[in-house]
Short mmCIF file of C-alpha atoms in Angstrom, two decimals:
data_model
loop_
_atom_site.label_atom_id
_atom_site.label_comp_id
_atom_site.label_asym_id
_atom_site.label_seq_id
_atom_site.Cartn_x
_atom_site.Cartn_y
_atom_site.Cartn_z
CA UNK A 137 24.70 -48.98 45.16
CA UNK A 138 25.66 -45.69 46.98
CA UNK A 139 25.09 -43.67 44.40
CA UNK A 140 21.54 -45.33 43.94
CA UNK A 141 21.41 -44.26 47.93
CA UNK A 142 22.52 -40.86 47.30
CA UNK A 143 20.26 -40.16 44.60
CA UNK A 144 17.17 -40.33 46.70
CA UNK A 145 18.06 -39.36 50.41
CA UNK A 146 15.79 -36.98 50.74
CA UNK A 147 12.94 -39.13 49.90
CA UNK A 148 14.81 -41.89 52.22
CA UNK A 149 14.91 -38.70 55.21
CA UNK A 150 11.84 -37.78 54.75
CA UNK A 151 10.16 -40.99 54.74
CA UNK A 152 12.28 -42.26 58.07
CA UNK A 153 11.31 -39.17 60.25
CA UNK A 154 7.34 -40.11 58.98
CA UNK A 155 7.26 -43.55 59.75
CA UNK A 156 9.41 -43.14 62.94
CA UNK A 157 6.84 -40.75 64.47
CA UNK A 158 3.75 -42.09 63.04
CA UNK A 159 4.67 -45.90 64.56
CA UNK A 160 5.88 -43.92 67.74
CA UNK A 161 1.64 -42.19 67.61
CA UNK A 162 0.34 -45.24 67.02
CA UNK A 163 1.34 -47.12 70.16
CA UNK A 164 1.42 -44.30 72.51
CA UNK A 165 -2.06 -44.01 71.73
CA UNK A 166 -2.95 -47.25 72.59
CA UNK A 167 -1.01 -47.38 75.44
CA UNK A 168 -2.98 -43.95 76.79
CA UNK A 169 -6.37 -44.77 75.88
CA UNK A 170 -5.35 -47.75 77.95
CA UNK A 171 -4.20 -46.37 80.98
CA UNK A 172 -7.09 -44.08 80.87
CA UNK A 173 -9.52 -46.80 81.30
CA UNK A 174 -11.08 -47.98 78.18
CA UNK A 175 -10.98 -51.11 77.09
CA UNK A 176 -9.70 -53.30 74.46
CA UNK A 177 -12.94 -52.79 71.85
CA UNK A 178 -12.92 -49.11 72.89
CA UNK A 179 -9.49 -48.69 72.15
CA UNK A 180 -9.38 -50.28 68.70
CA UNK A 181 -12.76 -47.88 67.80
CA UNK A 182 -11.11 -45.21 68.49
CA UNK A 183 -7.77 -46.38 66.13
CA UNK A 184 -9.92 -47.44 63.45
CA UNK A 185 -10.65 -44.16 62.17
CA UNK A 186 -7.01 -43.82 61.13
CA UNK A 187 -7.55 -46.55 58.37
CA UNK A 188 -10.83 -44.91 57.16
CA UNK A 189 -8.96 -41.56 56.98
CA UNK A 190 -5.92 -43.41 54.97
CA UNK A 191 -8.41 -45.14 52.65
CA UNK A 192 -10.15 -42.10 51.80
CA UNK A 193 -6.57 -40.20 51.51
CA UNK A 194 -5.86 -42.93 49.24
CA UNK A 195 -8.68 -42.03 46.74
CA UNK A 196 -8.28 -38.49 46.76
CA UNK A 197 -4.60 -37.72 47.71
CA UNK A 198 -3.63 -37.75 43.57
CA UNK A 199 -6.00 -35.44 42.43
CA UNK A 200 -5.03 -33.00 44.88
CA UNK A 201 -1.91 -33.60 44.62
CA UNK A 202 -1.98 -32.84 40.29
CA UNK A 203 -4.00 -29.34 41.49
CA UNK A 204 -1.22 -27.79 44.15
CA UNK A 205 2.00 -29.92 43.83
CA UNK A 206 3.96 -32.78 45.68
CA UNK A 207 5.94 -30.17 47.88
CA UNK A 208 3.13 -28.08 48.91
CA UNK A 209 1.11 -30.85 49.66
CA UNK A 210 3.68 -32.42 51.85
CA UNK A 211 4.63 -29.64 53.53
CA UNK A 212 0.98 -28.50 54.39
CA UNK A 213 -0.05 -32.20 55.88
CA UNK A 214 2.86 -32.65 57.52
CA UNK A 215 1.90 -29.52 59.53
CA UNK A 216 -1.70 -30.50 60.04
CA UNK A 217 -0.53 -34.25 60.84
CA UNK A 218 1.92 -32.82 63.59
CA UNK A 219 -0.79 -30.77 65.16
CA UNK A 220 -3.06 -33.75 65.50
CA UNK A 221 -0.34 -35.09 67.62
CA UNK A 222 -0.10 -32.57 69.71
CA UNK A 223 -4.05 -32.06 70.64
CA UNK A 224 -3.28 -35.54 71.28
CA UNK A 225 -1.45 -34.58 74.20
CA UNK A 226 -3.63 -31.92 75.25
CA UNK A 227 -6.87 -33.25 75.59
CA UNK A 228 -7.85 -36.80 76.53
CA UNK A 229 -11.13 -37.43 74.75
CA UNK A 230 -12.04 -40.13 73.01
CA UNK A 231 -14.37 -38.52 70.58
CA UNK A 232 -12.15 -36.00 69.64
CA UNK A 233 -9.16 -38.60 69.37
CA UNK A 234 -11.46 -40.20 66.59
CA UNK A 235 -11.86 -37.15 64.66
CA UNK A 236 -7.74 -36.65 65.25
CA UNK A 237 -7.41 -40.28 63.80
CA UNK A 238 -9.06 -39.95 60.89
CA UNK A 239 -7.21 -36.75 60.05
CA UNK A 240 -4.45 -38.12 60.59
CA UNK A 241 -4.88 -40.96 58.44
CA UNK A 242 -5.99 -38.98 55.48
CA UNK A 243 -2.87 -36.87 55.67
CA UNK A 244 -0.70 -39.74 56.22
CA UNK A 245 -2.13 -41.20 53.03
CA UNK A 246 -1.53 -37.82 51.38
CA UNK A 247 2.55 -37.97 52.66
CA UNK A 248 2.88 -41.60 50.95
CA UNK A 249 1.55 -40.81 47.89
CA UNK A 250 4.25 -37.89 47.69
CA UNK A 251 7.34 -40.10 49.19
CA UNK A 252 6.28 -42.80 46.91
CA UNK A 253 6.12 -41.18 43.45
CA UNK A 254 9.38 -39.92 44.03
CA UNK A 255 10.96 -43.58 44.70
CA UNK A 256 8.84 -44.30 41.37
CA UNK A 257 10.93 -41.51 39.85
CA UNK A 258 14.42 -42.81 40.79
CA UNK A 259 12.51 -46.69 39.92
CA UNK A 260 13.78 -47.41 36.52
CA UNK A 261 13.27 -51.01 35.77
CA UNK A 262 17.19 -52.05 36.00
CA UNK A 263 17.32 -50.64 40.00
CA UNK A 264 13.39 -51.13 40.98
CA UNK A 265 13.72 -54.05 42.72
CA UNK A 266 17.45 -52.57 44.49
CA UNK A 267 15.54 -49.45 45.46
CA UNK A 268 12.40 -51.01 46.70
CA UNK A 269 14.43 -52.90 49.29
CA UNK A 270 16.63 -50.06 50.43
CA UNK A 271 13.24 -48.34 51.09
CA UNK A 272 11.49 -51.10 53.02
CA UNK A 273 15.01 -51.61 55.00
CA UNK A 274 14.76 -47.78 55.85
CA UNK A 275 10.57 -47.99 56.32
CA UNK A 276 11.38 -50.61 58.90
CA UNK A 277 14.50 -49.51 60.86
CA UNK A 278 12.40 -46.41 60.78
CA UNK A 279 9.56 -47.76 62.37
CA UNK A 280 11.42 -49.94 65.12
CA UNK A 281 13.23 -46.52 66.08
CA UNK A 282 10.25 -45.02 66.55
CA UNK A 283 9.22 -48.07 69.21
CA UNK A 284 12.15 -47.35 71.67
CA UNK A 285 10.96 -43.42 72.33
CA UNK A 286 7.98 -45.35 74.04
CA UNK A 287 9.87 -46.30 77.30
CA UNK A 288 11.55 -42.76 77.59
CA UNK A 289 8.50 -41.10 79.33
CA UNK A 290 5.37 -42.13 81.52
CA UNK A 291 2.42 -43.39 79.29
CA UNK A 292 0.69 -40.27 78.84
CA UNK A 293 3.05 -37.80 78.98
CA UNK A 294 2.53 -35.10 76.83
CA UNK A 295 6.27 -35.09 75.78
CA UNK A 296 5.76 -38.54 73.66
CA UNK A 297 3.12 -36.52 71.72
CA UNK A 298 5.72 -33.82 71.28
CA UNK A 299 8.35 -35.69 70.13
CA UNK A 300 5.92 -37.63 67.93
CA UNK A 301 4.80 -34.51 66.35
CA UNK A 302 8.32 -33.33 66.31
CA UNK A 303 9.76 -36.28 63.62
CA UNK A 304 5.99 -35.68 61.77
CA UNK A 305 6.85 -32.13 60.94
CA UNK A 306 10.48 -32.76 60.45
CA UNK A 307 9.68 -35.23 57.69
CA UNK A 308 8.75 -32.07 55.51
CA UNK A 309 11.90 -30.32 55.46
CA UNK A 310 14.41 -32.87 53.55
CA UNK A 311 11.59 -32.97 50.78
CA UNK A 312 11.31 -29.19 50.88
CA UNK A 313 14.63 -28.58 50.36
CA UNK A 314 15.07 -30.72 47.43
CA UNK A 315 16.55 -29.61 44.03
CA UNK A 316 15.09 -32.39 42.40
CA UNK A 317 12.18 -31.86 40.22
CA UNK A 318 8.71 -33.26 41.33
CA UNK A 319 7.60 -36.85 39.50
CA UNK A 320 4.15 -37.01 37.83
CA UNK A 321 1.13 -38.79 39.70
CA UNK A 322 0.41 -42.03 37.89
CA UNK A 323 -3.18 -42.61 37.51
CA UNK A 324 -4.23 -44.90 40.20
CA UNK A 325 -7.82 -45.65 39.01
CA UNK A 326 -9.48 -49.09 40.56
CA UNK A 327 -10.58 -52.33 39.28
CA UNK A 328 -14.46 -53.58 39.41
CA UNK A 329 -14.78 -55.17 42.76
CA UNK A 330 -16.21 -57.78 40.49
CA UNK A 331 -13.52 -57.76 38.19
CA UNK A 332 -11.61 -58.05 40.96
CA UNK A 333 -12.76 -61.15 42.93
CA UNK A 334 -13.44 -63.07 40.11
CA UNK A 335 -9.56 -61.87 38.92
CA UNK A 336 -8.27 -63.97 41.88
CA UNK A 337 -10.61 -64.55 45.28
CA UNK A 338 -7.23 -65.73 47.13
CA UNK A 339 -6.13 -62.28 46.75
CA UNK A 340 -8.89 -60.52 47.98
CA UNK A 341 -9.22 -62.87 50.77
CA UNK A 342 -5.79 -62.64 51.65
CA UNK A 343 -5.63 -59.00 51.30
CA UNK A 344 -8.62 -58.75 54.03
CA UNK A 345 -7.14 -61.46 56.17
CA UNK A 346 -3.63 -59.65 55.90
CA UNK A 347 -5.39 -56.07 56.99
CA UNK A 348 -7.35 -58.16 59.69
CA UNK A 349 -3.64 -59.45 61.51
CA UNK A 350 -1.60 -56.82 61.31
CA UNK A 351 -4.18 -53.99 62.47
CA UNK A 352 -5.24 -56.05 65.25
CA UNK A 353 -1.26 -56.89 66.06
CA UNK A 354 0.17 -52.95 65.98
CA UNK A 355 -3.13 -51.73 67.34
CA UNK A 356 -3.59 -54.22 70.35
CA UNK A 357 -0.34 -55.71 71.24
CA UNK A 358 0.66 -52.84 73.34
CA UNK A 359 -2.38 -53.05 75.52
CA UNK A 360 -1.39 -56.83 75.52
CA UNK A 361 2.30 -57.07 76.71
CA UNK A 362 0.78 -54.47 79.08
CA UNK A 363 -1.82 -56.58 80.56
CA UNK A 364 0.65 -59.24 80.98
CA UNK A 365 2.36 -57.25 83.16
CA UNK A 366 5.48 -56.30 81.22
CA UNK A 367 6.55 -52.59 81.60
CA UNK A 368 7.06 -49.73 79.24
CA UNK A 369 10.99 -50.56 78.50
CA UNK A 370 9.67 -54.20 77.46
CA UNK A 371 6.74 -53.31 75.67
CA UNK A 372 9.52 -50.69 73.70
CA UNK A 373 11.48 -53.23 72.65
CA UNK A 374 9.02 -55.80 72.10
CA UNK A 375 6.86 -53.71 69.37
CA UNK A 376 10.93 -53.05 67.93
CA UNK A 377 11.54 -56.52 67.62
CA UNK A 378 8.69 -56.47 66.07
CA UNK A 379 8.88 -54.09 63.44
CA UNK A 380 12.26 -54.72 62.62
CA UNK A 381 11.42 -58.64 62.10
CA UNK A 382 8.69 -57.81 59.11
CA UNK A 383 11.83 -57.04 56.40
CA UNK A 384 13.65 -60.44 57.43
CA UNK A 385 11.78 -62.20 54.76
CA UNK A 386 10.34 -59.89 52.11
CA UNK A 387 13.39 -60.78 49.70
CA UNK A 388 13.37 -64.32 50.90
CA UNK A 389 9.83 -65.37 50.28
CA UNK A 390 9.80 -63.15 46.87
CA UNK A 391 12.24 -64.93 45.19
CA UNK A 392 10.73 -68.18 46.43
CA UNK A 393 7.24 -66.83 45.15
CA UNK A 394 8.82 -65.92 41.68
CA UNK A 395 9.65 -69.52 41.34
CA UNK A 396 6.65 -71.40 42.65
CA UNK A 397 3.05 -71.75 42.12
CA UNK A 398 2.33 -68.56 43.80
CA UNK A 399 -0.56 -69.88 45.47
CA UNK A 400 1.58 -72.38 47.37
CA UNK A 401 3.36 -69.70 48.80
CA UNK A 402 0.19 -67.86 49.98
CA UNK A 403 -0.76 -70.84 51.48
CA UNK A 404 2.53 -71.43 53.12
CA UNK A 405 2.70 -67.88 54.44
CA UNK A 406 -0.60 -68.12 55.87
CA UNK A 407 0.02 -71.25 57.74
CA UNK A 408 3.03 -69.74 59.21
CA UNK A 409 1.20 -66.64 60.23
CA UNK A 410 -1.56 -68.71 61.83
CA UNK A 411 1.20 -70.87 63.66
CA UNK A 412 3.00 -67.92 65.10
CA UNK A 413 -0.35 -66.64 66.38
CA UNK A 414 -0.86 -69.93 67.87
CA UNK A 415 2.05 -70.08 69.60
CA UNK A 416 1.42 -66.26 71.07
CA UNK A 417 -1.32 -67.13 72.46
CA UNK A 418 -0.53 -70.10 73.86
CA UNK A 419 3.40 -70.61 75.15
CA UNK A 420 3.64 -66.70 74.52
CA UNK A 421 1.59 -66.03 77.52
CA UNK A 422 3.72 -68.17 79.73
CA UNK A 423 7.61 -66.84 78.47
CA UNK A 424 8.58 -63.31 77.38
CA UNK A 425 11.21 -65.03 75.38
CA UNK A 426 8.49 -67.12 73.66
CA UNK A 427 6.15 -63.84 72.93
CA UNK A 428 8.94 -62.44 71.58
CA UNK A 429 10.12 -65.01 69.19
CA UNK A 430 6.56 -65.71 68.19
CA UNK A 431 5.31 -62.16 67.49
CA UNK A 432 8.51 -62.00 65.40
CA UNK A 433 7.48 -65.02 63.03
CA UNK A 434 4.32 -63.41 62.92
CA UNK A 435 5.31 -60.34 61.49
CA UNK A 436 8.22 -61.73 59.78
CA UNK A 437 5.71 -63.39 58.03
CA UNK A 438 2.07 -61.50 57.71
CA UNK A 439 4.30 -58.41 56.31
CA UNK A 440 4.67 -60.82 53.20
CA UNK A 441 1.61 -61.79 52.44
CA UNK A 442 -0.41 -58.75 51.27
CA UNK A 443 2.34 -58.17 48.61
CA UNK A 444 2.10 -61.91 47.36
CA UNK A 445 -1.59 -61.44 47.40
CA UNK A 446 -1.08 -58.54 44.94
CA UNK A 447 1.80 -60.28 43.02
CA UNK A 448 -1.05 -63.01 42.41
CA UNK A 449 -3.82 -60.41 41.53
CA UNK A 450 -0.99 -59.26 39.13
CA UNK A 451 -0.19 -62.61 37.57
CA UNK A 452 -3.88 -62.93 37.16
CA UNK A 453 -4.59 -59.68 35.40
CA UNK A 454 -1.62 -60.37 33.27
CA UNK A 455 0.03 -57.43 34.65
CA UNK A 456 -2.09 -54.82 32.82
CA UNK A 457 -2.74 -52.09 34.93
CA UNK A 458 -0.68 -52.92 38.41
CA UNK A 459 -1.73 -49.31 40.10
CA UNK A 460 -5.13 -49.63 39.38
CA UNK A 461 -4.50 -53.00 40.87
CA UNK A 462 -2.88 -52.09 43.82
CA UNK A 463 -5.64 -49.33 44.67
CA UNK A 464 -8.88 -51.54 44.74
CA UNK A 465 -6.95 -54.54 46.75
CA UNK A 466 -5.79 -51.80 49.41
CA UNK A 467 -9.55 -51.43 49.61
CA UNK A 468 -9.82 -54.92 50.82
CA UNK A 469 -7.16 -54.77 53.00
CA UNK A 470 -8.67 -52.07 54.59
CA UNK A 471 -11.35 -53.59 55.27
CA UNK A 472 -9.86 -56.07 57.43
CA UNK A 473 -7.65 -53.50 59.14
CA UNK A 474 -11.22 -51.85 60.18
CA UNK A 475 -12.76 -55.47 60.98
CA UNK A 476 -10.33 -57.16 62.78
CA UNK A 477 -9.15 -54.88 65.70
CA UNK A 478 -12.85 -54.78 66.98
CA UNK A 479 -12.64 -58.69 66.74
CA UNK A 480 -9.60 -59.20 68.56
CA UNK A 481 -10.41 -56.75 71.11
CA UNK A 482 -13.65 -58.11 71.38
CA UNK A 483 -11.95 -62.06 72.07
CA UNK A 484 -9.55 -60.02 74.36
CA UNK A 485 -12.35 -58.86 77.07
CA UNK A 486 -13.69 -62.21 76.96
CA UNK A 487 -10.36 -64.59 77.48
CA UNK A 488 -7.51 -61.85 78.27
CA UNK A 489 -4.54 -60.79 76.22
CA UNK A 490 -4.24 -63.93 74.34
CA UNK A 491 -7.56 -63.40 72.41
CA UNK A 492 -5.65 -61.01 70.43
CA UNK A 493 -3.64 -64.07 68.44
CA UNK A 494 -6.54 -66.55 68.95
CA UNK A 495 -8.36 -64.43 66.87
CA UNK A 496 -5.68 -64.07 64.42
CA UNK A 497 -5.25 -67.44 64.42
CA UNK A 498 -9.08 -68.50 63.55
CA UNK A 499 -8.91 -66.07 60.78
CA UNK A 500 -5.16 -67.16 58.97
CA UNK A 501 -6.72 -70.95 59.46
CA UNK A 502 -9.55 -70.30 57.52
CA UNK A 503 -7.96 -68.73 55.13
CA UNK A 504 -5.18 -71.31 54.57
CA UNK A 505 -7.70 -74.04 54.41
CA UNK A 506 -9.04 -72.01 51.88
CA UNK A 507 -6.12 -71.43 49.74
CA UNK A 508 -5.33 -75.11 50.30
CA UNK A 509 -8.92 -75.66 48.66
CA UNK A 510 -8.19 -73.32 45.56
CA UNK A 511 -5.03 -75.51 44.82
CA UNK A 512 -7.45 -77.83 43.08
CA UNK A 513 -7.96 -75.69 39.92
CA UNK A 514 -5.50 -75.23 37.02
CA UNK A 515 -3.96 -71.80 37.15
CA UNK A 516 -0.84 -69.33 35.99
CA UNK A 517 2.06 -71.33 34.77
CA UNK A 518 4.91 -69.93 36.97
CA UNK A 519 6.63 -68.36 33.74
CA UNK A 520 3.82 -66.40 32.98
CA UNK A 521 3.63 -65.11 36.86
CA UNK A 522 4.36 -61.17 37.58
CA UNK A 523 7.36 -60.19 39.77
CA UNK A 524 7.03 -60.22 43.50
CA UNK A 525 7.38 -56.51 44.82
CA UNK A 526 8.50 -56.27 48.69
CA UNK A 527 6.57 -52.82 50.03
CA UNK A 528 4.44 -51.98 53.28
CA UNK A 529 0.81 -52.87 53.15
CA UNK A 530 0.56 -49.64 54.46
CA UNK A 531 1.92 -48.27 51.13
CA UNK A 532 -0.41 -46.39 48.33
CA UNK A 533 -1.02 -47.40 44.96
CA UNK A 534 1.21 -45.70 43.44
CA UNK A 535 4.60 -47.57 44.71
CA UNK A 536 3.81 -50.09 42.22
CA UNK A 537 3.81 -48.10 39.03
CA UNK A 538 6.54 -49.62 37.04
CA UNK A 539 6.56 -47.45 33.96
CA UNK A 540 9.24 -44.54 34.07
CA UNK A 541 8.33 -41.14 33.11
CA UNK A 542 8.00 -40.87 29.18
CA UNK A 543 11.38 -38.92 27.81
CA UNK A 544 8.86 -36.57 25.94
CA UNK A 545 6.89 -35.50 29.06
CA UNK A 546 10.02 -34.61 31.89
CA UNK A 547 8.28 -33.09 35.07
CA UNK A 548 8.80 -29.44 35.32
CA UNK A 549 10.81 -28.41 38.92
CA UNK A 550 8.26 -27.16 41.25
CA UNK A 551 8.13 -23.61 42.30
CA UNK A 552 8.66 -23.16 45.78
#
């Protein structure tokens, strides 16, 4: 295990710095806009531009990396996303921030493509599961660590943006100094939407529901907790615990979904997410401890919905092209990311902080009902199901590439 970690230490270090900076910046932007007097709906409108930029970057990234190389792309776009973070701290302008969030999303997608290409270069079939589990632990620990910086300075203090910018640009150092050869970029492609929907309706709708829930939570929960009267230290701890909880059930649910009818597992996940949302919307508004517990249950289960839906889609396509399947399903997730925060913010404006969780409950309850309906139909035998892959839905299509690079086409060391 130690040798496995050491072989990918530069990638893990770069990923940790990037994720910590990105999550810190996202939470800080949400709180800063709210403190400046912008309503929840306006905050969501500004922040959704990150999702739009991320989708565009996921589509264009592989071609750009293929032209100029992994390390050059990572260094250039780490510098650009650092500049965006600094500009957020220099100017409080909602229109400017929309542009900056779109640029940040585009940059973030390219950085993740580079990182996850390197992960795949290490992920031989024999050790893929262990390496992905370590990658996800590293991902969520870094994200939780980034959230803890929220309470260090006051909301809107430019030093928070400087700190986030520093973490983001430092992520380029480990990869820039690595002596390992750059990996190949797999062809990502996409499935036609009609083919995607016909292959697995439950996966398409589930990915959209997962995007709705996760984007709503991460964009609006800091505002919701502040509106309940809690201070910045409480918001920081709340977000850190929520991020940490995201990795707790990845492995157990993955094991369960490989042994049972995956549709039943997806149904169970959606019921659990809906129940956690309902608890947060009711008892969580009365008790901080209950809000922490309900939110941790929410992120622990909601983070498993997208990878379960992806595994389900691979079942239905017999695993013929998992990279193309993920590229297409990510677009569905991205649609949910764009719609969710706007709808949740509108409901928050009507009924208060609990509206965030009520909107998620309504969507997940409807999805659970549909999942229950789909159980009536015959389906893929459990023995023919494709393996579940622990992953974040904020990953990119290349992370599901399971084929090692051909022996006859080893990548050449990239010129510095």
